[in-house]
GROMACS .gro file of N, CA, C and O in nm:
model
  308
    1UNK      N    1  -0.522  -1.125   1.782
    1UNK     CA    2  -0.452  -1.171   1.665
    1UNK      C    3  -0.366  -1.056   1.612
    1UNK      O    4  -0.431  -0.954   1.592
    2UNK      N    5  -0.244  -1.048   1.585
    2UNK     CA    6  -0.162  -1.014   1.564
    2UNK      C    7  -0.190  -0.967   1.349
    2UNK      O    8  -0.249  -1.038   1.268
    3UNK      N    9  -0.118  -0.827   1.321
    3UNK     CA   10  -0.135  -0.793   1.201
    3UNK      C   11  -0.068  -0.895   1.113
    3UNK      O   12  -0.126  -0.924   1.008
    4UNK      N   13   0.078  -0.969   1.153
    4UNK     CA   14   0.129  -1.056   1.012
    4UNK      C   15  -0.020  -1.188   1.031
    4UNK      O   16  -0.084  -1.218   0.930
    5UNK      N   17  -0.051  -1.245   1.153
    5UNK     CA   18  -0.143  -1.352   1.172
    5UNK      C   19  -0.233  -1.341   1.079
    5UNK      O   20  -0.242  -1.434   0.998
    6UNK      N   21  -0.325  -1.223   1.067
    6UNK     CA   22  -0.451  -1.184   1.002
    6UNK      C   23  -0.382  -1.184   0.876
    6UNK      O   24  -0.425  -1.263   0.792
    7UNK      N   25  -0.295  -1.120   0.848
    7UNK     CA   26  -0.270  -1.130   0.675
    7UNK      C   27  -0.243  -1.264   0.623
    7UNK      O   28  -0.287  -1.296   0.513
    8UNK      N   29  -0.187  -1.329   0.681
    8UNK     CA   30  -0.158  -1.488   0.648
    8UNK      C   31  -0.309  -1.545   0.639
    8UNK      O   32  -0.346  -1.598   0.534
    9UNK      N   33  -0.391  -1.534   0.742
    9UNK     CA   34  -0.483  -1.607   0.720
    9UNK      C   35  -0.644  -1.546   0.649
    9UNK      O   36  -0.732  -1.614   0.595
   10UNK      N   37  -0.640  -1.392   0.673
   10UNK     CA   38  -0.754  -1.353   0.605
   10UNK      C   39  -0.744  -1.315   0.444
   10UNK      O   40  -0.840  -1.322   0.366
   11UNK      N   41  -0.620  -1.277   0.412
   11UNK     CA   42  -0.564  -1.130   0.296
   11UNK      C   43  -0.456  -1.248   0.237
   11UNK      O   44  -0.378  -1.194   0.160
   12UNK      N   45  -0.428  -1.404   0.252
   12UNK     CA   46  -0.369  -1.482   0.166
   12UNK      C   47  -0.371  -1.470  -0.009
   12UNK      O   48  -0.282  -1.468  -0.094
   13UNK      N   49  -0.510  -1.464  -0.013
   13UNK     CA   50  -0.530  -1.457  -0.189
   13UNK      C   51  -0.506  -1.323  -0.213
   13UNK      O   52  -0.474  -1.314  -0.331
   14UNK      N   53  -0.505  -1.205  -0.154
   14UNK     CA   54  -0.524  -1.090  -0.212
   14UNK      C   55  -0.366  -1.043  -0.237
   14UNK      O   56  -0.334  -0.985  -0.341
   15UNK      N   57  -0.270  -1.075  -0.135
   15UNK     CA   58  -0.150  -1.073  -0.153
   15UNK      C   59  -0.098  -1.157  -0.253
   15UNK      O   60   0.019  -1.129  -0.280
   16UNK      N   61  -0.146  -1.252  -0.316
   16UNK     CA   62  -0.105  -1.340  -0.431
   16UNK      C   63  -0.136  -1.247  -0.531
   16UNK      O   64  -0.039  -1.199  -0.589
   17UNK      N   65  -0.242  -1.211  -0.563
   17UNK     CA   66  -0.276  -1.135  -0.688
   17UNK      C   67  -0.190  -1.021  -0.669
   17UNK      O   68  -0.131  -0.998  -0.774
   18UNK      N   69  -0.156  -0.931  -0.565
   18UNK     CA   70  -0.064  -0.832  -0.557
   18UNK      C   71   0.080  -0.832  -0.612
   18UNK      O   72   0.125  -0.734  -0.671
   19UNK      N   73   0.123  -0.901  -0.599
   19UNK     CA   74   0.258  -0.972  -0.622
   19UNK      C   75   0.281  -1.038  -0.797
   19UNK      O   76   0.388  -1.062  -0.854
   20UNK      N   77   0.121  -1.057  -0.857
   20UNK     CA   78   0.090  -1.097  -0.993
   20UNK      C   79   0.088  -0.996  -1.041
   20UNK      O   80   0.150  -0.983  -1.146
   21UNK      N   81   0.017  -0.883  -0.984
   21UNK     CA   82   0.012  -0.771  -1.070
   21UNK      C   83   0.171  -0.722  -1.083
   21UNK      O   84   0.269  -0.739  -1.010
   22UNK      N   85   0.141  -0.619  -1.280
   22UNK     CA   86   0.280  -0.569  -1.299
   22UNK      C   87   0.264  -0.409  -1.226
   22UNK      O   88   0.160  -0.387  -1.163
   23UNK      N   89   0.359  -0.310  -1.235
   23UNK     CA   90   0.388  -0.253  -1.171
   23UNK      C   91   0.320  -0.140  -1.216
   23UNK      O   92   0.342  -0.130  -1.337
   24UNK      N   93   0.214  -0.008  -1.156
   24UNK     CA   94   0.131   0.055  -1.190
   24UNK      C   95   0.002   0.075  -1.106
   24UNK      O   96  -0.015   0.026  -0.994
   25UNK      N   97  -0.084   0.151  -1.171
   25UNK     CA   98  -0.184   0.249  -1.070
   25UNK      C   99  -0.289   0.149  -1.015
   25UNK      O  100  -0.364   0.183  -0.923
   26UNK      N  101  -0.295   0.024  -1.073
   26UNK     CA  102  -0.381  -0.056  -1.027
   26UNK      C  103  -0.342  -0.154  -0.914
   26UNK      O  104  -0.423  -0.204  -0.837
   27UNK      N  105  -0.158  -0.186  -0.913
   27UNK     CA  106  -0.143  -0.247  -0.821
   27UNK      C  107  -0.108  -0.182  -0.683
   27UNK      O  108  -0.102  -0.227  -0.568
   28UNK      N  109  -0.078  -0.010  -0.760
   28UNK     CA  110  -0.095   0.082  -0.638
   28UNK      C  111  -0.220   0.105  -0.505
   28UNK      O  112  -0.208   0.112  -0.383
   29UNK      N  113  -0.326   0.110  -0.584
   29UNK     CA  114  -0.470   0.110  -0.559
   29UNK      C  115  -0.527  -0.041  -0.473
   29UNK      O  116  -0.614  -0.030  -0.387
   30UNK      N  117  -0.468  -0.178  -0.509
   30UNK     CA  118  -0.519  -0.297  -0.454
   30UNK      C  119  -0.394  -0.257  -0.339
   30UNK      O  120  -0.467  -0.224  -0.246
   31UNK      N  121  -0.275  -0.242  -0.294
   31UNK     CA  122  -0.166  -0.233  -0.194
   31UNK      C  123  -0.262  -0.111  -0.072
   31UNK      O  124  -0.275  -0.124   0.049
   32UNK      N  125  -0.314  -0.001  -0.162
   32UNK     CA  126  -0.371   0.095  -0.054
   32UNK      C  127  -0.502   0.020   0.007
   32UNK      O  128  -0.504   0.012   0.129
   33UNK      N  129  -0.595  -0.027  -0.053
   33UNK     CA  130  -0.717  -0.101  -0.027
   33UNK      C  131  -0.699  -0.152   0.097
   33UNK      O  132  -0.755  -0.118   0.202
   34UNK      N  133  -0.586  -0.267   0.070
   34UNK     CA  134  -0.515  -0.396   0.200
   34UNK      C  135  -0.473  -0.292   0.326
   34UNK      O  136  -0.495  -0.319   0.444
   35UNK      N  137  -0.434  -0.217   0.300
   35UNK     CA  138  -0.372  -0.140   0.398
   35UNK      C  139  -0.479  -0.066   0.490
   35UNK      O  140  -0.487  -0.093   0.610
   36UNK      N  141  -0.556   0.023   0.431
   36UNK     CA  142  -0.704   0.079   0.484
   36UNK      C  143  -0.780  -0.026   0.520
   36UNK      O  144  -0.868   0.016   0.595
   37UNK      N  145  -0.791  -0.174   0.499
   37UNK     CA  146  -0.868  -0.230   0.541
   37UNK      C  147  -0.807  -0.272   0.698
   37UNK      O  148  -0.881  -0.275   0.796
   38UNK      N  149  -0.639  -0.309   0.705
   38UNK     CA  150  -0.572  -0.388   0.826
   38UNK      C  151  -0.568  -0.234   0.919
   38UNK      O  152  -0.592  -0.237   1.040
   39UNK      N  153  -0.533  -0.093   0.841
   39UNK     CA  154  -0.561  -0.006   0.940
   39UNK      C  155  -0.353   0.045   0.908
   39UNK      O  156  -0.264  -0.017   0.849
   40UNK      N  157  -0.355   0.191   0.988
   40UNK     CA  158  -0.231   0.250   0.929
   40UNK      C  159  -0.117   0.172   1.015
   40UNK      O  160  -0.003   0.199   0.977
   41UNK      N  161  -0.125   0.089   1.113
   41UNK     CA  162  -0.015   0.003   1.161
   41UNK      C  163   0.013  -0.138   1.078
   41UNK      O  164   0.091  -0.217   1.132
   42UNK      N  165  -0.027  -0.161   0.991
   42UNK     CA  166  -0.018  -0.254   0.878
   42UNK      C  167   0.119  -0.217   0.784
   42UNK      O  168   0.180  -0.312   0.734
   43UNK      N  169   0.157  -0.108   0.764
   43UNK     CA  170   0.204  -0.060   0.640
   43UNK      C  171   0.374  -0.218   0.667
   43UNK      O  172   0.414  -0.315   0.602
   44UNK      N  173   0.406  -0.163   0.774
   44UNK     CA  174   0.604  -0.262   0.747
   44UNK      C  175   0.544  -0.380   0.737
   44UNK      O  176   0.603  -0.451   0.655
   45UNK      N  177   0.400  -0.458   0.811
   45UNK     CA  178   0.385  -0.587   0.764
   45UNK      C  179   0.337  -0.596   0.620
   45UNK      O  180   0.424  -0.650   0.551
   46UNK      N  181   0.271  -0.574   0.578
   46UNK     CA  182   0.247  -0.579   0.450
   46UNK      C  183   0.358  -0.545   0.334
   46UNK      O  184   0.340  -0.573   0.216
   47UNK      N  185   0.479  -0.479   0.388
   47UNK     CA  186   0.525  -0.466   0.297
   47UNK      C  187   0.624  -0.578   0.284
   47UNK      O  188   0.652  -0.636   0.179
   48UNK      N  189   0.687  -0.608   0.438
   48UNK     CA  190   0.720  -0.781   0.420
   48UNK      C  191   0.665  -0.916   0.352
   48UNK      O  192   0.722  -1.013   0.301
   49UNK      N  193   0.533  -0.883   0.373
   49UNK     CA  194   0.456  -0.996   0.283
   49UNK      C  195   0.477  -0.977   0.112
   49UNK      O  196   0.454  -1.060   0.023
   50UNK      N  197   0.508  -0.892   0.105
   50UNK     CA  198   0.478  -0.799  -0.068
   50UNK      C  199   0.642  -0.785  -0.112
   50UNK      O  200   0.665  -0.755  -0.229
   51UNK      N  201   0.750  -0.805  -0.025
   51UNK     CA  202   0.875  -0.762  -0.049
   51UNK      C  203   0.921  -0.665  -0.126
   51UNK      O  204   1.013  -0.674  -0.206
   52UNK      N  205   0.825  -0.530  -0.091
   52UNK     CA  206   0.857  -0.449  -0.124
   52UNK      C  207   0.906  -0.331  -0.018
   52UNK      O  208   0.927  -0.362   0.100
   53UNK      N  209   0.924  -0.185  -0.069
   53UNK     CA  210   1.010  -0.063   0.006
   53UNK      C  211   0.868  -0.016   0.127
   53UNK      O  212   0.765   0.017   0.068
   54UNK      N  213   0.865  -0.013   0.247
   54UNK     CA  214   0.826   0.078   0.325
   54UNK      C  215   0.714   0.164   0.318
   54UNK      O  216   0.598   0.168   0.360
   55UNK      N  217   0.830   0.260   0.221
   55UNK     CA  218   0.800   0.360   0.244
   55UNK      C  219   0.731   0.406   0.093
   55UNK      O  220   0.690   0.518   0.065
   56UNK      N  221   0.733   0.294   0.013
   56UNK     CA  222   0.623   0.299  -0.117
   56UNK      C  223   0.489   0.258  -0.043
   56UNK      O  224   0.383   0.317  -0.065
   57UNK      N  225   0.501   0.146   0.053
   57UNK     CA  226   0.327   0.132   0.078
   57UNK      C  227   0.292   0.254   0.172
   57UNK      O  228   0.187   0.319   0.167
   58UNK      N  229   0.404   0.275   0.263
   58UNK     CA  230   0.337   0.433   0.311
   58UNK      C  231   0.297   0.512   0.201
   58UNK      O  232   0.180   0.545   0.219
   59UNK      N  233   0.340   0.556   0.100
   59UNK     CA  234   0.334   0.652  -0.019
   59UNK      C  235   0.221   0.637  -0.038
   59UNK      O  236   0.145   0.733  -0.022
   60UNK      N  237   0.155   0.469  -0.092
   60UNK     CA  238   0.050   0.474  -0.185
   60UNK      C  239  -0.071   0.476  -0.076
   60UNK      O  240  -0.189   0.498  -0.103
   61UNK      N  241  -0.011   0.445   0.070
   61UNK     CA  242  -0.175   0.454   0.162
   61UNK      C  243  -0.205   0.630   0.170
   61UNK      O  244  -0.310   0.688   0.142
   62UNK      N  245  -0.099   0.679   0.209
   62UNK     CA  246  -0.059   0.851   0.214
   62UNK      C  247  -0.181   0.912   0.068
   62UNK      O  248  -0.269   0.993   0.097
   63UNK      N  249  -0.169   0.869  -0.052
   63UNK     CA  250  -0.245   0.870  -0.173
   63UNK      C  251  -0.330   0.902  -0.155
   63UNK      O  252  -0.379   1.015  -0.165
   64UNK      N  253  -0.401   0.734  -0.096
   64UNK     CA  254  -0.487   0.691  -0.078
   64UNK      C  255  -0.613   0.758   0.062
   64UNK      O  256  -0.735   0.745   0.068
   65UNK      N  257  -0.531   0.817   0.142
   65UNK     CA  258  -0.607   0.863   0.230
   65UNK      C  259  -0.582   1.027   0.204
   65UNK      O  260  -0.689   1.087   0.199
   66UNK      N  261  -0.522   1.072   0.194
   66UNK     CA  262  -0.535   1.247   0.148
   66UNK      C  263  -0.550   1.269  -0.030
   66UNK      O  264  -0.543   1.386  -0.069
   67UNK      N  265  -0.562   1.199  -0.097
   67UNK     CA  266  -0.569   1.228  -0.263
   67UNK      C  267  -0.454   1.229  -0.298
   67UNK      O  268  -0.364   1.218  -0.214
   68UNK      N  269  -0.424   1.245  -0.449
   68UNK     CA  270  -0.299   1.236  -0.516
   68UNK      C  271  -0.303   1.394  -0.510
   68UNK      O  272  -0.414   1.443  -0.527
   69UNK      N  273  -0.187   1.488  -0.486
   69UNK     CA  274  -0.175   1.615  -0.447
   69UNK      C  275  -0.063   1.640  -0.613
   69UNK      O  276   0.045   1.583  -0.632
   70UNK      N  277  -0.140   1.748  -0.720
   70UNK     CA  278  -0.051   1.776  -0.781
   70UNK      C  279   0.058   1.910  -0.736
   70UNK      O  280   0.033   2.017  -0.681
   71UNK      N  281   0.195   1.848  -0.789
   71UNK     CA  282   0.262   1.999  -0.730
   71UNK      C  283   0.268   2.084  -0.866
   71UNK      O  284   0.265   2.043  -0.982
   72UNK      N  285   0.279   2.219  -0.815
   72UNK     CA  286   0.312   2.322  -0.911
   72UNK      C  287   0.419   2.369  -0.934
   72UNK      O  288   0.473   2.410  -0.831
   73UNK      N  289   0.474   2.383  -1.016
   73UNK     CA  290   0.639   2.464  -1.056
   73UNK      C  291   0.590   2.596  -1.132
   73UNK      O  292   0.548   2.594  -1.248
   74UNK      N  293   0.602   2.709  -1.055
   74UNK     CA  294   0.637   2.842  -1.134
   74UNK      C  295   0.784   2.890  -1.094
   74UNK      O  296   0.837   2.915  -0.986
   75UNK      N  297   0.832   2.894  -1.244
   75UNK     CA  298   0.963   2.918  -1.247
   75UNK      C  299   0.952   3.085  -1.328
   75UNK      O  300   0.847   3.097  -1.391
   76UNK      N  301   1.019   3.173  -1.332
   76UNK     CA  302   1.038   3.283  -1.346
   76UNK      C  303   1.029   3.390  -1.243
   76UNK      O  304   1.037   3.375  -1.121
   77UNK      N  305   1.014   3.484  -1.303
   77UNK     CA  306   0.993   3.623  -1.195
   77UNK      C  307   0.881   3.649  -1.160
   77UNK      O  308   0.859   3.744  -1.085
   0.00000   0.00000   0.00000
């Protein structure tokens, strides 16, 4: 079975609520979930199902599997 197959038929409701949710750390967090569960060749289908960018569900699985990484700025001498 093919990754769009399984999302159509297993991950139907979960992609509904995805698409309900507004935009933020929680609908970040349910997008990484779906993704870790179908595995890291999921990311362009899922993001077709979700009509969203790429390279945001890469972002938020990227998150999701190494931590949120803060950067540092030292500016001066």
């Amino acid at each position: 079975m093919s990754i769009p197959q399984k999302i159509e038929k297993d991950y139907k409701n979960v992609i509904k609520s995805i698409k309900n949710m507004s935009d933020g750390y929680e609908k970040d967090l349910a997008i990484d979930s779906l993704v870790a569960d179908l595995g890291g060749r999921g990311i362009s289908a899922v993001s077709r199902f979700l009509n969203i960018c790429r390279a945001k569900v890469k972002s938020c699985f990227e998150d999701f599997i190494y931590g949120k990484q803060l950067t540092l700025e030292l500016r001066g001498k």
